[in-house]
mmCIF file of C-alpha atoms in Angstrom:
data_model
loop_
_atom_site.group_PDB
_atom_site.id
_atom_site.type_symbol
_atom_site.label_atom_id
_atom_site.label_comp_id
_atom_site.label_asym_id
_atom_site.label_seq_id
_atom_site.Cartn_x
_atom_site.Cartn_y
_atom_site.Cartn_z
ATOM 1 C CA MET A 1 -0.060 0.046 0.012
ATOM 2 C CA THR A 2 1.316 3.376 -0.943
ATOM 3 C CA LEU A 3 1.388 5.997 1.748
ATOM 4 C CA ASN A 4 1.154 9.558 1.454
ATOM 5 C CA SER A 5 0.113 11.095 4.854
ATOM 6 C CA ILE A 6 0.448 14.556 6.524
ATOM 7 C CA ILE A 7 0.552 14.036 10.428
ATOM 8 C CA SER A 8 0.777 16.856 12.801
ATOM 9 C CA ILE A 9 2.237 16.459 16.339
ATOM 10 C CA ALA A 10 0.213 18.650 18.580
ATOM 11 C CA SER A 11 -0.005 19.469 21.972
ATOM 12 C CA HIS A 12 -1.636 22.588 24.109
ATOM 13 C CA LYS A 13 1.396 22.358 26.558
ATOM 14 C CA GLY A 14 4.991 22.782 26.368
ATOM 15 C CA GLY A 15 7.507 20.182 27.823
ATOM 16 C CA VAL A 16 5.437 17.209 26.768
ATOM 17 C CA GLY A 17 8.126 15.805 24.185
ATOM 18 C CA LYS A 18 6.102 17.169 21.267
ATOM 19 C CA THR A 19 9.381 18.009 19.279
ATOM 20 C CA MET A 20 11.308 14.873 20.322
ATOM 21 C CA VAL A 21 8.423 12.619 19.355
ATOM 22 C CA THR A 22 8.465 14.385 15.838
ATOM 23 C CA LEU A 23 12.148 14.008 15.325
ATOM 24 C CA ASN A 24 12.732 10.614 16.649
ATOM 25 C CA LEU A 25 9.585 9.230 14.942
ATOM 26 C CA GLY A 26 10.661 10.774 11.483
ATOM 27 C CA VAL A 27 14.148 9.281 11.824
ATOM 28 C CA THR A 28 12.408 5.681 12.708
ATOM 29 C CA LEU A 29 10.321 5.907 9.635
ATOM 30 C CA ALA A 30 13.158 6.738 7.240
ATOM 31 C CA ARG A 31 15.369 4.173 8.770
ATOM 32 C CA ALA A 32 12.726 1.568 7.946
ATOM 33 C CA GLY A 33 12.749 2.802 4.271
ATOM 34 C CA HIS A 34 10.155 5.363 4.173
ATOM 35 C CA ASN A 35 10.664 8.950 2.548
ATOM 36 C CA VAL A 36 10.095 11.193 5.130
ATOM 37 C CA LEU A 37 9.714 15.310 5.486
ATOM 38 C CA LEU A 38 9.855 16.889 8.755
ATOM 39 C CA ILE A 39 8.136 20.492 8.871
ATOM 40 C CA ASP A 40 9.074 22.685 11.697
ATOM 41 C CA GLY A 41 5.897 24.225 12.094
ATOM 42 C CA ASP A 42 6.858 26.198 15.288
ATOM 43 C CA PRO A 43 8.344 29.804 15.082
ATOM 44 C CA GLN A 44 10.326 29.060 17.922
ATOM 45 C CA GLY A 45 12.207 26.545 15.629
ATOM 46 C CA ASN A 46 12.695 23.715 18.295
ATOM 47 C CA LEU A 47 12.712 20.873 15.926
ATOM 48 C CA SER A 48 15.324 22.970 13.704
ATOM 49 C CA MET A 49 17.861 23.229 16.798
ATOM 50 C CA SER A 50 17.295 19.697 18.069
ATOM 51 C CA ILE A 51 17.957 18.021 14.885
ATOM 52 C CA GLY A 52 21.274 20.039 14.521
ATOM 53 C CA MET A 53 21.219 20.893 10.877
ATOM 54 C CA LYS A 54 24.052 23.275 10.800
ATOM 55 C CA LYS A 55 23.411 23.767 7.074
ATOM 56 C CA MET A 56 19.607 24.749 7.401
ATOM 57 C CA SER A 57 18.724 27.296 5.324
ATOM 58 C CA ALA A 58 17.961 30.707 6.840
ATOM 59 C CA SER A 59 14.919 30.896 4.472
ATOM 60 C CA GLY A 60 12.178 28.574 4.753
ATOM 61 C CA LEU A 61 8.268 28.232 3.522
ATOM 62 C CA TYR A 62 7.562 31.773 4.421
ATOM 63 C CA GLN A 63 10.155 33.202 2.199
ATOM 64 C CA VAL A 64 8.756 30.699 -0.726
ATOM 65 C CA LEU A 65 5.460 32.193 0.224
ATOM 66 C CA GLN A 66 7.179 35.639 -0.293
ATOM 67 C CA GLN A 67 8.662 34.677 -3.606
ATOM 68 C CA LYS A 68 11.845 35.105 -1.925
ATOM 69 C CA ALA A 69 13.144 31.800 -2.113
ATOM 70 C CA GLU A 70 12.956 28.587 -4.134
ATOM 71 C CA LEU A 71 11.588 25.604 -2.639
ATOM 72 C CA LYS A 72 14.018 23.366 -3.925
ATOM 73 C CA ASP A 73 16.850 25.788 -2.352
ATOM 74 C CA VAL A 74 15.054 25.554 1.265
ATOM 75 C CA VAL A 75 14.494 21.802 1.809
ATOM 76 C CA VAL A 76 17.413 20.164 3.403
ATOM 77 C CA LYS A 77 18.132 16.382 3.142
ATOM 78 C CA ALA A 78 19.742 14.074 5.285
ATOM 79 C CA ASN A 79 23.013 12.627 4.392
ATOM 80 C CA LYS A 80 22.264 8.841 4.514
ATOM 81 C CA LEU A 81 18.529 8.758 5.263
ATOM 82 C CA PRO A 82 15.350 9.231 2.912
ATOM 83 C CA LEU A 83 14.703 12.086 5.427
ATOM 84 C CA SER A 84 14.261 15.710 4.620
ATOM 85 C CA MET A 85 13.249 18.830 6.686
ATOM 86 C CA ILE A 86 12.059 22.357 6.273
ATOM 87 C CA HIS A 87 11.330 25.035 8.529
ATOM 88 C CA LEU A 88 8.828 28.011 8.414
ATOM 89 C CA GLY A 89 11.579 30.942 8.009
ATOM 90 C CA ILE A 90 9.854 32.743 10.621
ATOM 91 C CA ASP A 91 12.642 34.656 12.846
ATOM 92 C CA ALA A 92 10.816 37.697 13.687
ATOM 93 C CA PRO A 93 7.527 38.335 15.442
ATOM 94 C CA LEU A 94 6.389 40.778 12.357
ATOM 95 C CA ASP A 95 7.076 37.790 9.907
ATOM 96 C CA LEU A 96 4.615 35.908 12.250
ATOM 97 C CA PHE A 97 2.162 38.701 12.329
ATOM 98 C CA ASN A 98 2.264 39.202 8.408
ATOM 99 C CA LEU A 99 1.678 35.689 7.851
ATOM 100 C CA SER A 100 -1.327 35.286 10.285
ATOM 101 C CA HIS A 101 -2.934 38.696 9.422
ATOM 102 C CA GLY A 102 -2.562 38.685 5.817
ATOM 103 C CA ALA A 103 -5.276 40.005 3.779
ATOM 104 C CA GLN A 104 -8.218 37.694 4.708
ATOM 105 C CA ASN A 105 -5.777 35.147 5.682
ATOM 106 C CA LYS A 106 -4.746 34.513 2.145
ATOM 107 C CA GLN A 107 -1.052 33.898 3.230
ATOM 108 C CA LEU A 108 -2.160 31.033 5.539
ATOM 109 C CA LYS A 109 -4.309 29.717 2.747
ATOM 110 C CA LYS A 110 -1.269 29.782 0.331
ATOM 111 C CA LEU A 111 0.912 28.061 3.373
ATOM 112 C CA LYS A 112 -1.764 25.072 3.440
ATOM 113 C CA HIS A 113 -1.633 24.563 -0.433
ATOM 114 C CA LEU A 114 2.218 24.926 -0.393
ATOM 115 C CA ILE A 115 2.562 22.231 2.294
ATOM 116 C CA GLN A 116 0.282 19.675 0.627
ATOM 117 C CA SER A 117 2.111 20.222 -2.569
ATOM 118 C CA LEU A 118 5.628 19.721 -1.058
ATOM 119 C CA ALA A 119 4.117 16.739 0.843
ATOM 120 C CA ASN A 120 2.921 14.661 -2.307
ATOM 121 C CA ASN A 121 6.464 13.896 -2.691
ATOM 122 C CA PHE A 122 6.684 12.153 0.329
ATOM 123 C CA ASP A 123 5.389 8.935 2.056
ATOM 124 C CA ILE A 124 4.939 10.610 5.367
ATOM 125 C CA THR A 125 4.973 14.346 6.443
ATOM 126 C CA LEU A 126 5.398 15.201 10.056
ATOM 127 C CA ILE A 127 4.782 18.753 11.343
ATOM 128 C CA ASP A 128 5.879 19.930 14.678
ATOM 129 C CA THR A 129 3.137 22.466 15.639
ATOM 130 C CA ALA A 130 3.191 25.145 18.213
ATOM 131 C CA ASN A 131 2.088 24.746 21.634
ATOM 132 C CA ASN A 132 -1.183 27.209 21.272
ATOM 133 C CA ILE A 133 -4.473 27.543 19.439
ATOM 134 C CA GLY A 134 -3.419 30.448 17.059
ATOM 135 C CA SER A 135 -4.541 30.548 13.409
ATOM 136 C CA LEU A 136 -1.164 29.388 12.164
ATOM 137 C CA ASN A 137 -1.789 25.993 13.974
ATOM 138 C CA ALA A 138 -5.166 25.746 12.678
ATOM 139 C CA ILE A 139 -3.820 25.914 9.001
ATOM 140 C CA LEU A 140 -1.211 23.521 10.010
ATOM 141 C CA LEU A 141 -3.956 21.095 11.246
ATOM 142 C CA SER A 142 -6.161 21.775 8.477
ATOM 143 C CA CYS A 143 -3.663 20.474 6.000
ATOM 144 C CA SER A 144 -3.005 17.172 7.909
ATOM 145 C CA ASP A 145 -4.627 13.914 7.533
ATOM 146 C CA SER A 146 -4.511 13.215 11.071
ATOM 147 C CA VAL A 147 -2.938 14.166 14.267
ATOM 148 C CA ILE A 148 -0.577 12.409 17.084
ATOM 149 C CA ILE A 149 -1.081 13.960 20.623
ATOM 150 C CA PRO A 150 1.954 13.670 22.958
ATOM 151 C CA VAL A 151 0.430 13.402 26.855
ATOM 152 C CA THR A 152 2.571 13.226 30.100
ATOM 153 C CA CYS A 153 0.784 11.958 33.414
ATOM 154 C CA LYS A 154 2.755 14.546 35.576
ATOM 155 C CA ASN A 155 2.252 18.086 36.569
ATOM 156 C CA ASN A 156 -1.455 18.023 35.232
ATOM 157 C CA SER A 157 -0.231 18.699 31.767
ATOM 158 C CA PHE A 158 -2.680 16.281 30.748
ATOM 159 C CA ARG A 159 -5.607 18.478 32.013
ATOM 160 C CA SER A 160 -5.270 20.448 28.606
ATOM 161 C CA LEU A 161 -5.905 17.325 26.367
ATOM 162 C CA PRO A 162 -9.802 18.244 26.399
ATOM 163 C CA LEU A 163 -9.307 21.449 25.054
ATOM 164 C CA LEU A 164 -6.911 20.122 22.457
ATOM 165 C CA LEU A 165 -9.517 17.526 21.467
ATOM 166 C CA LYS A 166 -12.206 20.134 21.207
ATOM 167 C CA LEU A 167 -9.913 22.231 18.848
ATOM 168 C CA LEU A 168 -9.642 19.251 16.596
ATOM 169 C CA ILE A 169 -13.337 18.578 16.458
ATOM 170 C CA ARG A 170 -13.703 22.220 15.618
ATOM 171 C CA ILE A 171 -11.158 22.230 12.872
ATOM 172 C CA ARG A 172 -12.240 18.921 11.347
ATOM 173 C CA ASP A 173 -15.836 20.272 11.115
ATOM 174 C CA ARG A 174 -14.844 23.758 9.833
ATOM 175 C CA LEU A 175 -11.775 23.320 8.069
ATOM 176 C CA ASN A 176 -10.927 19.710 7.240
ATOM 177 C CA ASN A 177 -13.505 17.007 7.475
ATOM 178 C CA LYS A 178 -10.954 14.387 6.692
ATOM 179 C CA LEU A 179 -8.836 15.232 9.904
ATOM 180 C CA SER A 180 -8.678 12.111 12.363
ATOM 181 C CA LEU A 181 -7.076 11.277 15.754
ATOM 182 C CA LEU A 182 -4.332 8.757 15.045
ATOM 183 C CA GLY A 183 -3.513 8.401 18.434
ATOM 184 C CA LEU A 184 -2.127 9.515 21.814
ATOM 185 C CA ILE A 185 1.266 8.558 22.604
ATOM 186 C CA LEU A 186 3.241 8.692 26.143
ATOM 187 C CA PRO A 187 6.696 9.958 25.379
ATOM 188 C CA MET A 188 7.910 10.338 28.853
ATOM 189 C CA PHE A 189 6.104 7.690 31.283
ATOM 190 C CA ASP A 190 7.609 6.566 34.412
ATOM 191 C CA VAL A 191 6.185 3.141 34.810
ATOM 192 C CA ASN A 192 7.595 2.892 38.302
ATOM 193 C CA ASN A 193 5.746 6.327 39.555
ATOM 194 C CA PRO A 194 2.222 5.029 41.086
ATOM 195 C CA TYR A 195 0.851 8.826 40.196
ATOM 196 C CA GLU A 196 1.522 8.408 36.551
ATOM 197 C CA ARG A 197 0.021 4.834 36.650
ATOM 198 C CA GLU A 198 -3.059 6.230 38.033
ATOM 199 C CA VAL A 199 -3.294 9.136 35.723
ATOM 200 C CA LEU A 200 -2.994 6.846 33.017
ATOM 201 C CA THR A 201 -5.443 4.717 34.133
ATOM 202 C CA THR A 202 -7.951 7.356 34.501
ATOM 203 C CA LEU A 203 -7.331 8.845 31.074
ATOM 204 C CA ARG A 204 -7.777 5.317 29.588
ATOM 205 C CA GLU A 205 -11.081 4.803 31.295
ATOM 206 C CA ALA A 206 -12.079 8.150 29.945
ATOM 207 C CA LEU A 207 -11.142 7.782 26.356
ATOM 208 C CA PRO A 208 -12.320 5.098 23.868
ATOM 209 C CA GLU A 209 -10.448 1.927 23.498
ATOM 210 C CA GLY A 210 -7.603 2.372 21.072
ATOM 211 C CA ALA A 211 -7.058 6.148 21.871
ATOM 212 C CA PHE A 212 -3.797 5.307 23.197
ATOM 213 C CA PHE A 213 -0.838 3.729 21.196
ATOM 214 C CA SER A 214 -0.031 0.576 22.904
ATOM 215 C CA THR A 215 3.600 1.547 22.966
ATOM 216 C CA PHE A 216 5.006 4.153 25.449
ATOM 217 C CA ILE A 217 8.375 5.700 25.376
ATOM 218 C CA PRO A 218 10.032 5.574 28.847
ATOM 219 C CA PHE A 219 11.511 8.364 30.930
ATOM 220 C CA THR A 220 15.279 8.296 30.474
ATOM 221 C CA SER A 221 18.301 10.708 30.942
ATOM 222 C CA LEU A 222 18.817 9.540 27.264
ATOM 223 C CA VAL A 223 16.668 12.389 26.572
ATOM 224 C CA GLU A 224 18.280 15.033 27.857
ATOM 225 C CA LYS A 225 21.237 13.812 26.425
ATOM 226 C CA ALA A 226 20.035 13.913 23.135
ATOM 227 C CA GLU A 227 18.692 17.350 23.245
ATOM 228 C CA LYS A 228 21.904 18.525 24.314
ATOM 229 C CA LYS A 229 24.139 16.976 21.972
ATOM 230 C CA GLU A 230 21.639 17.937 19.018
ATOM 231 C CA PHE A 231 21.106 14.125 18.112
ATOM 232 C CA PRO A 232 18.160 11.664 17.572
ATOM 233 C CA ILE A 233 17.767 9.229 20.523
ATOM 234 C CA SER A 234 18.476 6.352 18.584
ATOM 235 C CA PHE A 235 21.805 7.716 17.381
ATOM 236 C CA LEU A 236 23.074 7.582 21.056
ATOM 237 C CA PRO A 237 25.497 4.942 22.434
ATOM 238 C CA GLY A 238 23.404 2.858 25.066
ATOM 239 C CA ALA A 239 19.940 3.647 23.423
ATOM 240 C CA GLU A 240 19.154 0.176 21.802
ATOM 241 C CA GLU A 241 16.456 -0.122 23.995
ATOM 242 C CA LEU A 242 14.661 3.180 23.214
ATOM 243 C CA LYS A 243 15.376 2.650 19.340
ATOM 244 C CA LYS A 244 13.425 -0.744 19.844
ATOM 245 C CA THR A 245 10.629 1.050 21.346
ATOM 246 C CA TYR A 246 10.683 3.601 18.696
ATOM 247 C CA ASP A 247 10.713 0.824 16.101
ATOM 248 C CA LYS A 248 7.285 -0.425 17.735
ATOM 249 C CA PHE A 249 5.759 2.947 17.798
ATOM 250 C CA SER A 250 6.578 3.668 14.014
ATOM 251 C CA CYS A 251 4.970 0.122 13.161
ATOM 252 C CA GLU A 252 1.867 1.117 15.167
ATOM 253 C CA VAL A 253 1.795 4.550 13.186
ATOM 254 C CA ILE A 254 2.275 2.685 9.946
ATOM 255 C CA GLN A 255 -0.498 0.303 11.020
ATOM 256 C CA ARG A 256 -3.134 2.880 11.703
ATOM 257 C CA LEU A 257 -2.295 5.157 8.648
ATOM 258 C CA GLU A 258 -3.039 1.817 6.434
ATOM 259 C CA HIS A 259 -5.829 1.178 8.595
ATOM 260 C CA ASN A 260 -7.257 4.947 7.719
ATOM 261 C CA MET A 261 -6.661 4.563 4.132
ATOM 262 C CA LYS A 262 -8.660 1.333 4.017
ATOM 263 C CA GLY A 263 -11.561 2.999 5.881
ATOM 264 C CA ASP A 264 -12.153 0.051 8.071
ATOM 265 C CA ASP A 265 -14.775 0.615 10.786
ATOM 266 C CA ASP A 266 -13.003 -0.970 14.050
ATOM 267 C CA ASP A 267 -13.672 0.362 17.725
ATOM 268 C CA ASP A 268 -9.976 -0.761 18.346
ATOM 269 C CA TYR A 269 -8.954 2.677 16.558
ATOM 270 C CA PRO A 270 -9.193 6.170 17.882
ATOM 271 C CA GLU A 271 -11.148 7.601 15.107
ATOM 272 C CA LYS A 272 -14.319 7.015 17.424
ATOM 273 C CA ILE A 273 -13.372 9.874 19.514
ATOM 274 C CA PHE A 274 -14.432 12.551 16.672
#
């Protein structure tokens, strides 16, 4: 089955591992042979910094929209993997204001068409969105086929989940009737913490079966080390178990994408939330 899917990695709250999930899922899928595009959709550029791509162009999607750069010149390709990356190219508040408040949001509509056109050249496009509900995020979600939501079971960060789900439903109803929830992922889960286990049990009881991916990413100091070294986790020495975990997670992602493409009706999958 030929894949061609745009997935947004979205969260209402920072510090939940959203960028980490985007980067490491993208690298894992690329290592499995899928042609992957990473889009840094956060004006703060955390994904661009995390991947440590020193040759990343200062220009991005915004400059292409302004006809100040060619698309071929702002997409950066990895050396040994079928993995490419592009960022927004927004480095000043004025750029973000101009993009989000263009004449009747024409700039945002152009951005949507540009992303969809670019994504046609890849099997899977992963968008690392910003931690807000602004018009930019709405457009990024409106051009996506599905959404992965990272959730942590600590510091009450999970309490923003209902707000995000309501936003996704609103975007699906008004902007993109094909948008679906691919699943929720636990990227920093401490299985030895009784409070986190209790929170997870509560969340699973509140949401339909299949809402969570069965794979969870365990809490480990390797995450901080990877961020410091600007490497994907799977490239670090001693990260073999984490690499296997991301392999399992990526397989689940592919299975759910293929399920969505077939249009199967199955209660084990999270589309029922919508």
